[in-house]
PDB file of C-alpha atoms and ligand atoms in Angstrom:
ATOM      1  CA  MET W   1      31.783 194.837 134.748  1.00  0.00           C
ATOM      2  CA  GLY W   2      31.741 197.700 132.269  1.00  0.00           C
ATOM      3  CA  LEU W   3      29.396 200.156 130.597  1.00  0.00           C
ATOM      4  CA  LEU W   4      26.147 198.398 131.602  1.00  0.00           C
ATOM      5  CA  SER W   5      26.966 198.422 135.298  1.00  0.00           C
ATOM      6  CA  ILE W   6      27.937 202.110 135.075  1.00  0.00           C
ATOM      7  CA  ILE W   7      24.656 202.987 133.281  1.00  0.00           C
ATOM      8  CA  ARG W   8      22.670 201.031 135.880  1.00  0.00           C
ATOM      9  CA  LYS W   9      24.437 202.897 138.670  1.00  0.00           C
ATOM     10  CA  ILE W  10      23.845 206.285 137.033  1.00  0.00           C
ATOM     11  CA  LYS W  11      20.127 205.440 136.641  1.00  0.00           C
ATOM     12  CA  ARG W  12      19.945 204.511 140.317  1.00  0.00           C
ATOM     13  CA  LYS W  13      21.786 207.750 141.055  1.00  0.00           C
ATOM     14  CA  GLU W  14      24.531 205.793 142.736  1.00  0.00           C
ATOM     15  CA  LYS W  15      27.633 207.872 143.209  1.00  0.00           C
ATOM     16  CA  GLU W  16      30.125 205.181 144.062  1.00  0.00           C
ATOM     17  CA  MET W  17      32.242 203.356 141.471  1.00  0.00           C
ATOM     18  CA  ARG W  18      34.835 200.648 141.804  1.00  0.00           C
ATOM     19  CA  ILE W  19      37.793 200.921 139.441  1.00  0.00           C
ATOM     20  CA  LEU W  20      40.376 198.161 139.061  1.00  0.00           C
ATOM     21  CA  MET W  21      43.934 199.012 137.988  1.00  0.00           C
ATOM     22  CA  VAL W  22      45.977 196.180 136.502  1.00  0.00           C
ATOM     23  CA  GLY W  23      49.029 195.777 134.306  1.00  0.00           C
ATOM     24  CA  LEU W  24      52.518 194.281 134.487  1.00  0.00           C
ATOM     25  CA  ASP W  25      54.622 194.745 137.598  1.00  0.00           C
ATOM     26  CA  ASN W  26      56.614 197.976 137.660  1.00  0.00           C
ATOM     27  CA  SER W  27      54.335 199.498 134.986  1.00  0.00           C
ATOM     28  CA  GLY W  28      53.539 202.398 137.298  1.00  0.00           C
ATOM     29  CA  LYS W  29      50.070 201.595 138.701  1.00  0.00           C
ATOM     30  CA  THR W  30      50.848 202.544 142.287  1.00  0.00           C
ATOM     31  CA  THR W  31      52.832 205.581 141.133  1.00  0.00           C
ATOM     32  CA  ILE W  32      49.851 206.843 139.090  1.00  0.00           C
ATOM     33  CA  VAL W  33      47.383 206.351 141.959  1.00  0.00           C
ATOM     34  CA  LEU W  34      49.672 208.127 144.445  1.00  0.00           C
ATOM     35  CA  LYS W  35      50.363 210.988 141.996  1.00  0.00           C
ATOM     36  CA  ILE W  36      46.653 211.523 141.326  1.00  0.00           C
ATOM     37  CA  ASN W  37      46.097 211.583 145.082  1.00  0.00           C
ATOM     38  CA  GLY W  38      48.912 214.101 145.586  1.00  0.00           C
ATOM     39  CA  GLU W  39      50.967 211.700 147.694  1.00  0.00           C
ATOM     40  CA  ASP W  40      54.723 211.186 147.920  1.00  0.00           C
ATOM     41  CA  THR W  41      56.072 208.821 145.256  1.00  0.00           C
ATOM     42  CA  SER W  42      59.732 208.796 146.290  1.00  0.00           C
ATOM     43  CA  VAL W  43      59.562 205.405 148.017  1.00  0.00           C
ATOM     44  CA  ILE W  44      57.340 202.804 146.352  1.00  0.00           C
ATOM     45  CA  SER W  45      57.626 199.061 146.766  1.00  0.00           C
ATOM     46  CA  PRO W  46      56.002 196.349 144.634  1.00  0.00           C
ATOM     47  CA  THR W  47      52.373 195.679 145.528  1.00  0.00           C
ATOM     48  CA  LEU W  48      52.027 192.115 146.770  1.00  0.00           C
ATOM     49  CA  GLY W  49      48.262 192.056 147.242  1.00  0.00           C
ATOM     50  CA  PHE W  50      46.287 195.209 146.572  1.00  0.00           C
ATOM     51  CA  ASN W  51      45.835 198.787 147.812  1.00  0.00           C
ATOM     52  CA  ILE W  52      42.534 200.619 147.867  1.00  0.00           C
ATOM     53  CA  LYS W  53      42.396 204.396 147.515  1.00  0.00           C
ATOM     54  CA  THR W  54      39.181 206.308 147.760  1.00  0.00           C
ATOM     55  CA  MET W  55      38.931 209.576 145.853  1.00  0.00           C
ATOM     56  CA  THR W  56      36.135 211.946 145.036  1.00  0.00           C
ATOM     57  CA  TYR W  57      35.554 213.395 141.597  1.00  0.00           C
ATOM     58  CA  ASN W  58      32.530 215.482 140.571  1.00  0.00           C
ATOM     59  CA  LYS W  59      30.421 214.190 143.478  1.00  0.00           C
ATOM     60  CA  TYR W  60      31.442 210.633 142.595  1.00  0.00           C
ATOM     61  CA  THR W  61      33.318 208.438 145.016  1.00  0.00           C
ATOM     62  CA  LEU W  62      35.887 206.307 143.218  1.00  0.00           C
ATOM     63  CA  ASN W  63      37.289 203.290 144.985  1.00  0.00           C
ATOM     64  CA  ILE W  64      40.510 202.544 143.134  1.00  0.00           C
ATOM     65  CA  TRP W  65      41.807 198.993 143.542  1.00  0.00           C
ATOM     66  CA  ASP W  66      45.507 198.956 142.694  1.00  0.00           C
ATOM     67  CA  VAL W  67      46.471 195.295 142.293  1.00  0.00           C
ATOM     68  CA  GLY W  68      50.005 193.858 142.183  1.00  0.00           C
ATOM     69  CA  GLY W  69      51.188 192.755 138.721  1.00  0.00           C
ATOM     70  CA  GLN W  70      54.026 190.325 139.388  1.00  0.00           C
ATOM     71  CA  ARG W  71      53.829 187.194 137.238  1.00  0.00           C
ATOM     72  CA  THR W  72      53.121 184.850 140.162  1.00  0.00           C
ATOM     73  CA  ILE W  73      50.065 186.818 141.293  1.00  0.00           C
ATOM     74  CA  ARG W  74      48.503 187.705 137.913  1.00  0.00           C
ATOM     75  CA  SER W  75      46.212 184.670 138.082  1.00  0.00           C
ATOM     76  CA  TYR W  76      44.474 186.335 141.054  1.00  0.00           C
ATOM     77  CA  TRP W  77      43.391 189.381 139.014  1.00  0.00           C
ATOM     78  CA  ARG W  78      40.120 187.680 138.068  1.00  0.00           C
ATOM     79  CA  ASN W  79      39.180 187.482 141.763  1.00  0.00           C
ATOM     80  CA  TYR W  80      38.761 191.261 141.719  1.00  0.00           C
ATOM     81  CA  PHE W  81      36.460 191.497 138.667  1.00  0.00           C
ATOM     82  CA  GLU W  82      33.177 191.022 140.495  1.00  0.00           C
ATOM     83  CA  GLN W  83      31.476 194.311 141.361  1.00  0.00           C
ATOM     84  CA  THR W  84      34.114 196.241 139.429  1.00  0.00           C
ATOM     85  CA  ASP W  85      32.648 198.997 137.246  1.00  0.00           C
ATOM     86  CA  GLY W  86      35.699 199.895 135.215  1.00  0.00           C
ATOM     87  CA  LEU W  87      39.168 198.640 134.513  1.00  0.00           C
ATOM     88  CA  VAL W  88      42.347 200.603 133.805  1.00  0.00           C
ATOM     89  CA  TRP W  89      45.093 198.663 132.045  1.00  0.00           C
ATOM     90  CA  VAL W  90      48.444 200.355 132.652  1.00  0.00           C
ATOM     91  CA  VAL W  91      51.240 200.066 130.069  1.00  0.00           C
ATOM     92  CA  ASP W  92      54.745 201.404 130.577  1.00  0.00           C
ATOM     93  CA  SER W  93      55.407 202.558 127.017  1.00  0.00           C
ATOM     94  CA  SER W  94      59.145 202.835 127.704  1.00  0.00           C
ATOM     95  CA  ASP W  95      59.410 199.156 128.650  1.00  0.00           C
ATOM     96  CA  LEU W  96      59.699 197.881 125.072  1.00  0.00           C
ATOM     97  CA  ARG W  97      61.285 194.584 126.126  1.00  0.00           C
ATOM     98  CA  ARG W  98      58.070 193.505 127.856  1.00  0.00           C
ATOM     99  CA  LEU W  99      55.497 194.797 125.361  1.00  0.00           C
ATOM    100  CA  ASP W 100      54.839 191.232 124.117  1.00  0.00           C
ATOM    101  CA  ASP W 101      54.350 190.084 127.703  1.00  0.00           C
ATOM    102  CA  CYS W 102      51.991 193.002 128.222  1.00  0.00           C
ATOM    103  CA  LYS W 103      50.027 192.111 125.059  1.00  0.00           C
ATOM    104  CA  PHE W 104      49.771 188.462 126.137  1.00  0.00           C
ATOM    105  CA  GLU W 105      48.409 189.367 129.578  1.00  0.00           C
ATOM    106  CA  LEU W 106      45.931 191.857 128.113  1.00  0.00           C
ATOM    107  CA  HIS W 107      44.649 189.171 125.697  1.00  0.00           C
ATOM    108  CA  ASN W 108      44.203 186.795 128.625  1.00  0.00           C
ATOM    109  CA  LEU W 109      42.284 189.443 130.491  1.00  0.00           C
ATOM    110  CA  LEU W 110      40.007 190.158 127.530  1.00  0.00           C
ATOM    111  CA  LYS W 111      38.899 186.514 127.529  1.00  0.00           C
ATOM    112  CA  GLU W 112      37.225 187.334 130.828  1.00  0.00           C
ATOM    113  CA  GLU W 113      34.121 189.425 131.205  1.00  0.00           C
ATOM    114  CA  VAL W 114      35.457 192.838 130.247  1.00  0.00           C
ATOM    115  CA  SER W 115      32.923 194.760 128.197  1.00  0.00           C
ATOM    116  CA  LEU W 116      34.396 198.206 127.689  1.00  0.00           C
ATOM    117  CA  ILE W 117      37.874 199.550 127.174  1.00  0.00           C
ATOM    118  CA  PHE W 118      38.909 203.163 126.717  1.00  0.00           C
ATOM    119  CA  PRO W 119      42.438 203.836 125.507  1.00  0.00           C
ATOM    120  CA  LEU W 120      43.721 206.502 127.869  1.00  0.00           C
ATOM    121  CA  PRO W 121      47.272 207.653 127.170  1.00  0.00           C
ATOM    122  CA  LEU W 122      48.944 208.757 130.380  1.00  0.00           C
ATOM    123  CA  CYS W 123      52.472 210.120 130.398  1.00  0.00           C
ATOM    124  CA  LEU W 124      54.506 209.963 133.559  1.00  0.00           C
ATOM    125  CA  PRO W 125      57.652 212.110 133.547  1.00  0.00           C
ATOM    126  CA  HIS W 126      59.978 209.249 132.612  1.00  0.00           C
ATOM    127  CA  SER W 127      57.697 207.292 130.312  1.00  0.00           C
TER     128      SER W 127
HETATM  129  N1  GTP Q 201      56.541 202.766 134.803  1.00  0.00           N
HETATM  130  C1  GTP Q 201      57.051 203.936 135.196  1.00  0.00           C
HETATM  131  N2  GTP Q 201      57.648 203.945 136.386  1.00  0.00           N
HETATM  132  C2  GTP Q 201      58.161 205.128 136.819  1.00  0.00           C
HETATM  133  C3  GTP Q 201      58.037 206.289 136.072  1.00  0.00           C
HETATM  134  N3  GTP Q 201      58.610 207.280 136.766  1.00  0.00           N
HETATM  135  C4  GTP Q 201      59.079 206.752 137.898  1.00  0.00           C
HETATM  136  N4  GTP Q 201      58.815 205.425 137.955  1.00  0.00           N
HETATM  137  C5  GTP Q 201      59.224 204.509 139.015  1.00  0.00           C
HETATM  138  O1  GTP Q 201      59.121 203.147 138.596  1.00  0.00           O
HETATM  139  C6  GTP Q 201      58.502 202.355 139.563  1.00  0.00           C
HETATM  140  C7  GTP Q 201      57.111 201.926 139.142  1.00  0.00           C
HETATM  141  O2  GTP Q 201      56.647 201.072 140.134  1.00  0.00           O
HETATM  142  P1  GTP Q 201      55.167 200.965 140.687  1.00  0.00           P
HETATM  143  O3  GTP Q 201      54.410 202.224 140.594  1.00  0.00           O
HETATM  144  O4  GTP Q 201      55.320 200.339 142.017  1.00  0.00           O
HETATM  145  O5  GTP Q 201      54.591 199.932 139.626  1.00  0.00           O
HETATM  146  P2  GTP Q 201      53.368 198.966 139.815  1.00  0.00           P
HETATM  147  O6  GTP Q 201      52.744 198.844 138.471  1.00  0.00           O
HETATM  148  O7  GTP Q 201      52.521 199.423 140.946  1.00  0.00           O
HETATM  149  O8  GTP Q 201      54.107 197.595 140.167  1.00  0.00           O
HETATM  150  P3  GTP Q 201      53.518 196.333 140.997  1.00  0.00           P
HETATM  151  O9  GTP Q 201      52.959 196.841 142.272  1.00  0.00           O
HETATM  152  O10 GTP Q 201      54.686 195.433 141.211  1.00  0.00           O
HETATM  153  O11 GTP Q 201      52.492 195.688 140.116  1.00  0.00           O
HETATM  154  C8  GTP Q 201      58.456 203.211 140.806  1.00  0.00           C
HETATM  155  O12 GTP Q 201      59.637 203.044 141.506  1.00  0.00           O
HETATM  156  C9  GTP Q 201      58.324 204.619 140.213  1.00  0.00           C
HETATM  157  O13 GTP Q 201      58.763 205.606 141.094  1.00  0.00           O
HETATM  158  C10 GTP Q 201      57.376 206.245 134.793  1.00  0.00           C
HETATM  159  O14 GTP Q 201      57.254 207.207 134.068  1.00  0.00           O
HETATM  160  N5  GTP Q 201      56.904 205.030 134.392  1.00  0.00           N
HETATM  161 MG1   MG Q 202      52.005 198.589 142.777  1.00  0.00          MG
END
């Protein structure tokens, strides 16, 4: 996962990327994916497994894997790492009470094979 796999794909002129979105439950992952896709966000329920959304950007096809973040299912995140090209870690900056929890989970994740992280501040209307 990470920069090397993206470079390899670009060299092979592959136009399909797999992006994994993870973060604590209720951090806004599904909301972000739906917003980007121009879909209704008025009724959203917690993700229990995962959702896949396919989008196109600059001739690239992005398969976005939006994975549920509830505590009981976080241990399954690693099952999605294989063949993932990039990872987006979503933080709800207004949820100060759970920032330590968020930090702990991110540290756990970084022990796995994650080779590249871009900080990408995203502001939802209520964040
Ligand atoms: N975190 C966040 N949530 C917002 C914001 N604005 C609205 N929401 C609402 O807060 C909830 C966020 O939930 P989801 O998008 O389901 O969060 P999630 O990260 O996908 O949660 P899981 O699927 O349980 O992992 C939704 O009901 C949103 O409509 C915002 O600015 N930040
Ligand atoms: Mg969700």
